[in-house]
């Protein structure tokens, strides 16, 4: 029986899962469900990466142990995967004993191959990426991946002879050009290896939160050697029970984000070659989600939390949007506007209306019976399914769904042409309805990996029981009667939705669209009401404007911020989107000063900003603060400082 082993990256437990994390896992779930429906022996692994400096640091900041932090955050992942309908077969945590056993078994093989030695190492080290870089790879003296600052670090360390694998890796890429997908990423990886590989430090003595290096407890294993080994440790590699490892390894697909390609396409195969283990079939580096065309980042306050969307629209809609909106290999932008457009056009209209109209007509005109039909949609349906299967084979969710939507569009046209509602009860009408139902039923089966809930409901509503790709036939007899399916994806009134968001009165935006923070988790559910109401402030004398106490005024957090970037908000002549440096953080702030000031006039200026306003959305763009401006006869006037002030300086 064909088998399919698919993995996601294991996620760091130093923060909340966001839409980017959800994306990778939803895509992996889409592929895993598809292979199960094809009858392949499928194994889908995800998990959490719990060791290393990032987690150690975040835990210290929170005042908890790394283990406590991991235990708390891992629950967030379990919860999100449950709500998204993720069907992983296993969830590995790198703090589990089975994992440590697997990692040490990998390391032992590297040592036995003579590929591990101890030496002193000095070089630029990026704490953010937990990696040493070569001087030549730095970008403007900063880490090439994220622009984090680097510091020269000297450490005694164990090294892996990565340099020895430069040629074997290049040979691998030449012999198996689809080892790395998409093709453009293969080219990046190849150039990286061609530019020369140095031996890789695989231990750290500066941190303690990790797997102790065997025989040298002053060192812990480098977090990436630890983390990458999860793909085999979860299968029981290194334990007495290696049956699962023997069944599923090598992996068919490591699905990862483009930022961690080097680890998976260079280091991991080199480790495996050294260990004498088979290599995975494909490593796919998917593109990233941005928010309203900007990079998502905590400091911009624009990280998209999938939970409110799940609450309001359900798992099927969120999964569909993620899979359909952007090609998997490239970056894409998440926005409420795009989400609602897809929801209304593709789900409410194309799919929902079709399913409801068809099931309704079948029920009312044919007593719920789907007949044999006249075969007129058969070829078109299989043509669409072939395109769908081909896209699945290329790991292309968007294209797979496009093939199905092209079919839905043809089904809608077919019904409009045949107008069965005008010829109720005639054999022609029954044929038309039966054809459309048979076609939609097979489309719904193919939709299952993307939208398991809706897909099953549609098949049920057409009177067909569960099936899979092996058993489904065009001529299958329905197992029951068709019955009207209503309210599958009720259309969203965009105006009402955005109005609600502006007022912050919906579940979706109760938190102002702001990502949850670790702080939320520490807060008790709800503070009991204080035993006594605080003494009321003295009332203002009638007729006089209210006066603020100095303490009240100080609650406004005014700071100096330096405008790093400014650009117009599309479709607005007033709004400008600013990226503002406050010393320790950067924020996105939207200002209504665009009629008076051009973006070029703003870049580089240091101005006062209100920093503790609740986040707000202006024309769909999130703003995390407000620039201070006077109002002179209706025109904004920016304030500036007489002297140079460092960004972030507190004014109140
Ligand atoms: N722990 C490592 C992976 C070890 S795998 C052996 C790690 N974790 S992570 O939590 O930082 O990232 C996990 C995945 O999320 C990565 O594949 C990364 O590309 C992905 N994403 C993080 N932000 C993303 C977007 N904005 N969009 C899409 N995916 C993104 O790296």
Coordinates of C-alpha atoms and ligand atoms in Angstrom, one line a residue, residues 9-12 18 20-21 49 224 227-228 230-231 256-257 259-260 264 286-289 296, ligand 1:
X9 CA 7.9 22.3 11.5
X10 CA 7.8 21.9 15.3
X11 CA 6.7 25.3 16.6
X12 CA 8.6 27.3 19.3
X18 CA -0.7 32.9 14.7
X20 CA 1.3 31.9 9.7
X21 CA 1.7 28.8 12.0
X49 CA 10.3 22.9 19.7
X224 CA 18.5 22.7 15.5
X227 CA 14.7 19.9 16.6
X228 CA 15.3 18.4 13.2
X230 CA 12.0 15.1 15.8
X231 CA 11.1 13.8 12.3
X256 CA 8.2 24.3 6.2
X257 CA 8.3 28.1 5.9
X259 CA 12.8 31.1 6.4
X260 CA 13.9 27.7 7.7
X264 CA 16.0 21.5 6.3
X286 CA 6.1 27.8 1.6
X287 CA 5.7 31.6 1.4
X288 CA 4.7 33.8 4.2
X289 CA 1.6 35.6 5.2
X296 CA 3.5 40.6 10.6
Ligands
LIG1 N1 11.2 25.7 15.8 C1 11.6 26.1 14.5 C2 11.3 25.0 13.5 C3 12.0 23.7 13.8 S1 11.6 22.5 12.7 C4 12.6 21.2 13.0 C5 10.8 27.3 14.1 N2 9.7 27.6 14.7 S2 8.7 28.9 14.5 O1 7.6 28.7 15.5 O2 9.4 30.1 14.6 O3 8.2 28.8 13.1 C6 7.4 27.7 12.6 C7 7.0 27.9 11.2 O4 6.1 29.0 11.1 C8 8.1 28.2 10.2 O5 7.9 27.3 9.1 C9 7.8 29.6 9.7 O6 8.1 29.7 8.4 C10 6.3 29.7 9.9 N3 5.9 31.1 10.0 C11 6.2 32.0 10.9 N4 5.6 33.2 10.5 C12 5.0 33.0 9.3 C13 4.2 33.8 8.5 N5 4.0 35.1 8.8 N6 3.6 33.2 7.4 C14 3.7 31.9 7.2 N7 4.5 31.1 7.9 C15 5.2 31.7 8.9 O7 11.2 28.0 13.1

